[in-house]
C-alpha atoms as one frame of an Amber mdcrd trajectory, in Angstrom:
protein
 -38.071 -25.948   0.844 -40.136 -26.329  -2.044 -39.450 -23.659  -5.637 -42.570
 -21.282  -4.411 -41.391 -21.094  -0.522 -39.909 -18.214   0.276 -37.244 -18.153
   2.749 -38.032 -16.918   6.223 -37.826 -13.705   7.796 -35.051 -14.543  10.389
 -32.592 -16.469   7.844 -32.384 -13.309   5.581 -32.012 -10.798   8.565 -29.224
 -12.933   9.565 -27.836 -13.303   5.885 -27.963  -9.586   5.185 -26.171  -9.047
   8.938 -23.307 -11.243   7.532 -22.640  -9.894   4.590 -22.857  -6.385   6.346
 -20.221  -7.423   9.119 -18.181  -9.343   6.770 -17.959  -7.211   3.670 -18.192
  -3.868   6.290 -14.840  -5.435   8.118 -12.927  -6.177   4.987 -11.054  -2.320
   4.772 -10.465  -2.420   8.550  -8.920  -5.779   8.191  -6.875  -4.295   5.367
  -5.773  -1.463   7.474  -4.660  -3.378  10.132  -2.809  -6.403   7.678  -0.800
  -2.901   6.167   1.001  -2.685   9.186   3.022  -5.940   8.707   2.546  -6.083
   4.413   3.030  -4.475   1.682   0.303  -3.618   0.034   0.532  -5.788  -3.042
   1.502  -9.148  -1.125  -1.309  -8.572   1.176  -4.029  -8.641  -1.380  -1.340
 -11.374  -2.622  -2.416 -13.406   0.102  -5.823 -12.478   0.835  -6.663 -13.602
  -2.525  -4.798 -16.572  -3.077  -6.201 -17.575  -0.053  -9.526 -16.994  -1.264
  -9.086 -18.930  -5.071  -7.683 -21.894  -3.088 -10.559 -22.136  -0.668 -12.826
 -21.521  -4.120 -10.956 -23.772  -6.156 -11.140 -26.821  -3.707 -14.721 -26.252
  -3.402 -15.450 -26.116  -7.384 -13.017 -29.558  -7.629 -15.103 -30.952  -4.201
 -18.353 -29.868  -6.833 -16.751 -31.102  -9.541 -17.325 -28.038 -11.730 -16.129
 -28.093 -15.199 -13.707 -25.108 -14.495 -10.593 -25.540 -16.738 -11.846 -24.892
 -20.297 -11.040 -21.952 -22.287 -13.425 -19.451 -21.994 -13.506 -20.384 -18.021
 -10.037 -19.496 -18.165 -10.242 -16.674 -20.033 -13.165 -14.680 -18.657 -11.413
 -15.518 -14.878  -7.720 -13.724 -16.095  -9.607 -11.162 -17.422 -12.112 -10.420
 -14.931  -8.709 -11.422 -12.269  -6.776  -8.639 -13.837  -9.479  -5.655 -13.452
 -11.218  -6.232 -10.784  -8.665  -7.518  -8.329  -5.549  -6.308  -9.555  -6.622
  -3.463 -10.696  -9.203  -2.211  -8.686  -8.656  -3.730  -5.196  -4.730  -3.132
  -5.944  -5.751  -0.022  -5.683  -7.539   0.503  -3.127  -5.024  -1.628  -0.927
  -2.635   0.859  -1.976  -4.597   3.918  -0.858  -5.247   2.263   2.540  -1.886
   3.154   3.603  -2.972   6.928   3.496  -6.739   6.878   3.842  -8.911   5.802
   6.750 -10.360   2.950   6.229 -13.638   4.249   6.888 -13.168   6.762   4.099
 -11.794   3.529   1.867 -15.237   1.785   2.639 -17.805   4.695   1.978 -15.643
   5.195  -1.432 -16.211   1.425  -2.581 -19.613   1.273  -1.452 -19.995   3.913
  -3.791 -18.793   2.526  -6.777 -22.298   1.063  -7.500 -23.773   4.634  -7.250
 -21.137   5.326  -9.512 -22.259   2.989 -12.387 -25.860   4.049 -12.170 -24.614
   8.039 -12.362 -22.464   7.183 -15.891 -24.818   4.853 -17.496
């Protein structure tokens, strides 16, 4: 595909569908991984699982990944937005549908448009 092609219709129907069915199934799957977890070693293991898958692919890339400010912005950015915030919302699933948990974090974005 050359820089000035644009992609076609079908590949970003089917893109957008993933990332609807995918993202849209993450606080079901949640739900349902509560039942044999607690909530803190699930989203232990869901996102271990996910930095190992990432950091095999950057070393498969060979991405320059281990400097200092790589390292840095990724404990910071690892602390808020995945311990904190989906720590958090793990922990609500227990008591929240998690239809209720999904309309609240796909309103966060709402959220940041409201306060700014």
């Amino acid at each position: 595909m050359s820089r000035n092609a644009s992609p076609s219709t079908i590949a970003v129907v089917v893109a957008f569908a993933i990332v609807y069915i995918v993202w849209g199934s993450t606080y079901f799957f949640i739900q349902n991984a509560l039942k044999g977890f607690t909530p803190f070693l699930m989203g232990t293991f869901r996102f271990l699982t996910a930095g190992l898958i990432l950091l095999s692919w950057c070393a498969f890339k060979k991405f320059p990944i281990f400097d200092k400010h790589t390292i840095g912005v990724a404990t910071v950015s690892g602390l808020l937005l995945l311990f904190l915030d989906n720590g958090i919302f793990i922990w609500a699933e227990q008591y929240l549908p998690s239809s209720l948990a999904a309309i609240m974090a796909s309103g966060v974005s709402l959220w940041f448009i409201v306060l700014d």
